Amino acid sequence: MKKLNLLGIVLIVSFGIFSCKNTKEEKNPNNDNIVQNGVTLTKNEMEKGSTLFFDRCAGCHGSSRKGATGPHLLPIAPKGDNRPGTTLLGVAGIRAFIENGTPAGMPEWRGILSEEEIELMTRFLQVDPPITPPFGLEEIKKTWKLIVPVADRPSKPQHNRNINNYFGVIMRDAGKVAVIDGDTKEKIVVLKTGFAVHILRTSASGRYIYSIGRDGRITMIDTYPKIPNIVAEVRESFDARSVEVSKYKGYEDKYLIAGGYNPSHFVIFDAQTLEPISVTSTSGKACDGDKEFIEEARVASIVASHTDPLWVINIKERGMVALVDYTNPKEPKVTEIPTARFLHDGGWDATGHYFLVAANASNKIVVIDVPNKKLVKIIETGIKPHPGRGTNIKNKLGSLWVTSHLGENKLSFIKTDEGPGRWTVVKEVKAPGVGGGALFVKSHPKSKHLWVDRTLNPDVALHSAVDVFDTQTFKHIKTITMPEGVDGRMVHMEYNKAGDEVWVSVFMGKQSALLIYNDKTLELKKVIKDDWVQNPTGKFNIYNTTHDIY
């Protein structure tokens, strides 16, 4: 992180997120220093450390530092966890992990965090984590802002642009979303949204773009005006990752759901206004029969069914896939399906009938038959599968859903259609180089190419490139390296509506950019690196996102 995120400090001060209340610690009555396990932090250092952790670490290690995709980061190891507490690692051990990363997918933070920030984290991680206050329906309602009422919005587009080929581009660290015309490659607008925007989702009609940041702020963007604008916003939690709309026939654009990391719950809203309707806790017991009540049961990915009036939400720590029926949004019916820990990202198979999600800390992919509300299969793949939404291809082996991996250099191809080998890994492929670090794979029904990044690999030559494979032969075709004049890590591929262009982000470097490639020739078509391009990450084509094409 190049500079301390001020929003995180505001959250600390305004909501008391990081007011520590632990009997193990001792406080100096004169300056409120926190003294624990031989480590001392001032109140200001505790705030800075909390913000750094929230910004960079909480996604993998949990807001309460109990671990998920990454291991726990507690001073004393939790019962039954054989990994050492941070006090045993000490300053030198913690520093080694922060600076160098791990082969299992943790990036090296040396050069990203300053020396001062690394030193602070070696102490912060040796004291007990802060306590989060409640954030329920009443608190959520107080954050709701209806900026443009529905009656005041245009009834049809006020321009001649092709909304279906708009791209929403996340600029994570800047807290902004850019809307780009995919036909002309013109930046239409850059909007201030929320801190560290994680994903964008579109309404069932394709009109609205919903963003959600890691601060839990949801922003609703209307694409009908000549210049897209924000028409509503609300905050659903202190920390979040996922948002989705209702897509079933008769409920299009009616309701919206957002999942909280901290507090652990999901919230249903009116999709036209973002007015909060209900809050449902996701805390509970784990899928494996563990009697422990898991308070921090974070909502990871959410997808909307096209065959039923429900959302599929993935409860990370509990290993539960929850099917949320939204026909009664004030009291939603929830069907929980026990699967495997720790659930993360996933997507639909080509039929839209089956949902596949990574239980990445368990090295598994879970398959859910959504219309019949049942578990189909738990599949062993590789170390820490990280598919994003995955991607669907078809060749002589049948219809295949593909995942990449954080923890090892492997692409796994899972057969999804009927016939021998269904719901098994029928092919494994490696990209050039060693180690994992892949975050996303991407293809398109009109393409014969499969793209994969290596964003979190510590090798500069790998994380500054993407690899392309032939979907029919599985052969590696080309390693596409960083063009001159840009610098950083290449991440997240997205096709245009026609399926003949691939957009790639360059972030975490000296020169951010958006790279646009011809999918047929694999040649670079355009580099967008204007001043407004600030650390772009995810890009979401309106048509492909609306119709779950990946």
PDB file of C-alpha atoms in Angstrom, residues 69 102-107 344-345 357-366 379-391 401-414 424-442 450-458 462-463 467 469 493:
ATOM      1  CA  THR A  69      -8.037 -18.993   2.695  1.00  0.00           C
ATOM      2  CA  THR A 102       4.426 -17.883   0.272  1.00  0.00           C
ATOM      3  CA  PRO A 103       4.246 -20.490  -2.530  1.00  0.00           C
ATOM      4  CA  ALA A 104       0.570 -21.012  -1.594  1.00  0.00           C
ATOM      5  CA  GLY A 105      -0.467 -17.702  -3.108  1.00  0.00           C
ATOM      6  CA  MET A 106       0.291 -14.957  -0.577  1.00  0.00           C
ATOM      7  CA  PRO A 107       2.013 -12.149  -2.506  1.00  0.00           C
ATOM      8  CA  HIS A 344     -14.955 -18.533  -1.946  1.00  0.00           C
ATOM      9  CA  ASP A 345     -15.651 -17.730  -5.635  1.00  0.00           C
ATOM     10  CA  VAL A 357     -17.682 -22.976  -6.157  1.00  0.00           C
ATOM     11  CA  ALA A 358     -14.174 -23.272  -4.744  1.00  0.00           C
ATOM     12  CA  ALA A 359     -13.659 -24.406  -1.170  1.00  0.00           C
ATOM     13  CA  ASN A 360     -10.143 -23.179  -1.647  1.00  0.00           C
ATOM     14  CA  ALA A 361      -8.641 -23.844   1.780  1.00  0.00           C
ATOM     15  CA  SER A 362      -9.867 -27.447   1.372  1.00  0.00           C
ATOM     16  CA  ASN A 363      -8.496 -27.744  -2.196  1.00  0.00           C
ATOM     17  CA  LYS A 364     -11.924 -28.677  -3.509  1.00  0.00           C
ATOM     18  CA  ILE A 365     -14.617 -27.585  -5.944  1.00  0.00           C
ATOM     19  CA  VAL A 366     -18.219 -28.013  -4.781  1.00  0.00           C
ATOM     20  CA  ILE A 379     -14.197 -32.618  -6.316  1.00  0.00           C
ATOM     21  CA  GLU A 380     -10.511 -32.615  -5.376  1.00  0.00           C
ATOM     22  CA  THR A 381      -8.617 -30.289  -7.722  1.00  0.00           C
ATOM     23  CA  GLY A 382      -5.358 -28.638  -6.638  1.00  0.00           C
ATOM     24  CA  ILE A 383      -3.925 -26.351  -3.989  1.00  0.00           C
ATOM     25  CA  LYS A 384      -6.276 -23.443  -3.336  1.00  0.00           C
ATOM     26  CA  PRO A 385      -8.456 -23.308  -6.447  1.00  0.00           C
ATOM     27  CA  HIS A 386      -9.343 -19.718  -7.356  1.00  0.00           C
ATOM     28  CA  PRO A 387     -11.646 -19.666 -10.388  1.00  0.00           C
ATOM     29  CA  GLY A 388     -13.240 -16.242 -10.079  1.00  0.00           C
ATOM     30  CA  ARG A 389     -16.471 -17.230 -11.785  1.00  0.00           C
ATOM     31  CA  GLY A 390     -14.544 -19.913 -13.679  1.00  0.00           C
ATOM     32  CA  THR A 391     -15.111 -20.322 -17.387  1.00  0.00           C
ATOM     33  CA  TRP A 401     -15.774 -25.802 -16.451  1.00  0.00           C
ATOM     34  CA  VAL A 402     -12.277 -24.520 -15.686  1.00  0.00           C
ATOM     35  CA  THR A 403     -10.547 -23.327 -12.534  1.00  0.00           C
ATOM     36  CA  SER A 404      -7.069 -21.965 -11.903  1.00  0.00           C
ATOM     37  CA  HIS A 405      -5.202 -22.219  -8.580  1.00  0.00           C
ATOM     38  CA  LEU A 406      -3.523 -19.891  -6.139  1.00  0.00           C
ATOM     39  CA  GLY A 407      -1.327 -22.533  -4.572  1.00  0.00           C
ATOM     40  CA  GLU A 408       0.091 -24.382  -7.563  1.00  0.00           C
ATOM     41  CA  ASN A 409       0.610 -24.125 -11.294  1.00  0.00           C
ATOM     42  CA  LYS A 410      -2.447 -26.012 -12.471  1.00  0.00           C
ATOM     43  CA  LEU A 411      -5.581 -25.555 -14.542  1.00  0.00           C
ATOM     44  CA  SER A 412      -8.276 -28.140 -13.791  1.00  0.00           C
ATOM     45  CA  PHE A 413     -10.975 -28.988 -16.347  1.00  0.00           C
ATOM     46  CA  ILE A 414     -14.149 -30.468 -14.847  1.00  0.00           C
ATOM     47  CA  THR A 424     -14.503 -35.257 -12.358  1.00  0.00           C
ATOM     48  CA  VAL A 425     -11.301 -33.522 -13.408  1.00  0.00           C
ATOM     49  CA  VAL A 426     -10.803 -34.895 -16.911  1.00  0.00           C
ATOM     50  CA  LYS A 427      -7.758 -32.794 -17.794  1.00  0.00           C
ATOM     51  CA  GLU A 428      -4.993 -30.900 -15.991  1.00  0.00           C
ATOM     52  CA  VAL A 429      -2.719 -28.377 -17.681  1.00  0.00           C
ATOM     53  CA  LYS A 430       0.240 -26.332 -16.489  1.00  0.00           C
ATOM     54  CA  ALA A 431       1.264 -22.866 -17.604  1.00  0.00           C
ATOM     55  CA  PRO A 432       4.954 -21.959 -18.126  1.00  0.00           C
ATOM     56  CA  GLY A 433       7.061 -21.331 -15.040  1.00  0.00           C
ATOM     57  CA  VAL A 434       6.611 -22.616 -11.509  1.00  0.00           C
ATOM     58  CA  GLY A 435       4.290 -21.810  -8.622  1.00  0.00           C
ATOM     59  CA  GLY A 436       0.687 -20.700  -8.487  1.00  0.00           C
ATOM     60  CA  GLY A 437      -0.681 -17.210  -8.038  1.00  0.00           C
ATOM     61  CA  ALA A 438      -3.441 -17.407 -10.663  1.00  0.00           C
ATOM     62  CA  LEU A 439      -6.585 -15.472  -9.824  1.00  0.00           C
ATOM     63  CA  PHE A 440      -8.721 -15.741 -12.957  1.00  0.00           C
ATOM     64  CA  VAL A 441      -9.397 -17.789 -16.070  1.00  0.00           C
ATOM     65  CA  LYS A 442     -11.527 -16.556 -18.948  1.00  0.00           C
ATOM     66  CA  LEU A 450      -8.504 -19.734 -22.727  1.00  0.00           C
ATOM     67  CA  TRP A 451      -6.710 -16.930 -20.856  1.00  0.00           C
ATOM     68  CA  VAL A 452      -5.130 -17.219 -17.394  1.00  0.00           C
ATOM     69  CA  ASP A 453      -3.259 -14.690 -15.238  1.00  0.00           C
ATOM     70  CA  ARG A 454      -0.576 -15.326 -12.571  1.00  0.00           C
ATOM     71  CA  THR A 455      -1.126 -12.123 -10.611  1.00  0.00           C
ATOM     72  CA  LEU A 456       0.007 -13.290  -7.174  1.00  0.00           C
ATOM     73  CA  ASN A 457       3.048 -15.264  -8.306  1.00  0.00           C
ATOM     74  CA  PRO A 458       6.202 -13.698  -6.763  1.00  0.00           C
ATOM     75  CA  LEU A 462       5.048 -14.470 -14.440  1.00  0.00           C
ATOM     76  CA  HIS A 463       2.887 -11.882 -12.693  1.00  0.00           C
ATOM     77  CA  ASP A 467      -0.947 -17.121 -20.830  1.00  0.00           C
ATOM     78  CA  PHE A 469      -4.269 -21.865 -24.339  1.00  0.00           C
ATOM     79  CA  MET A 493      -9.372 -10.802 -18.315  1.00  0.00           C
TER      80      MET A 493
END
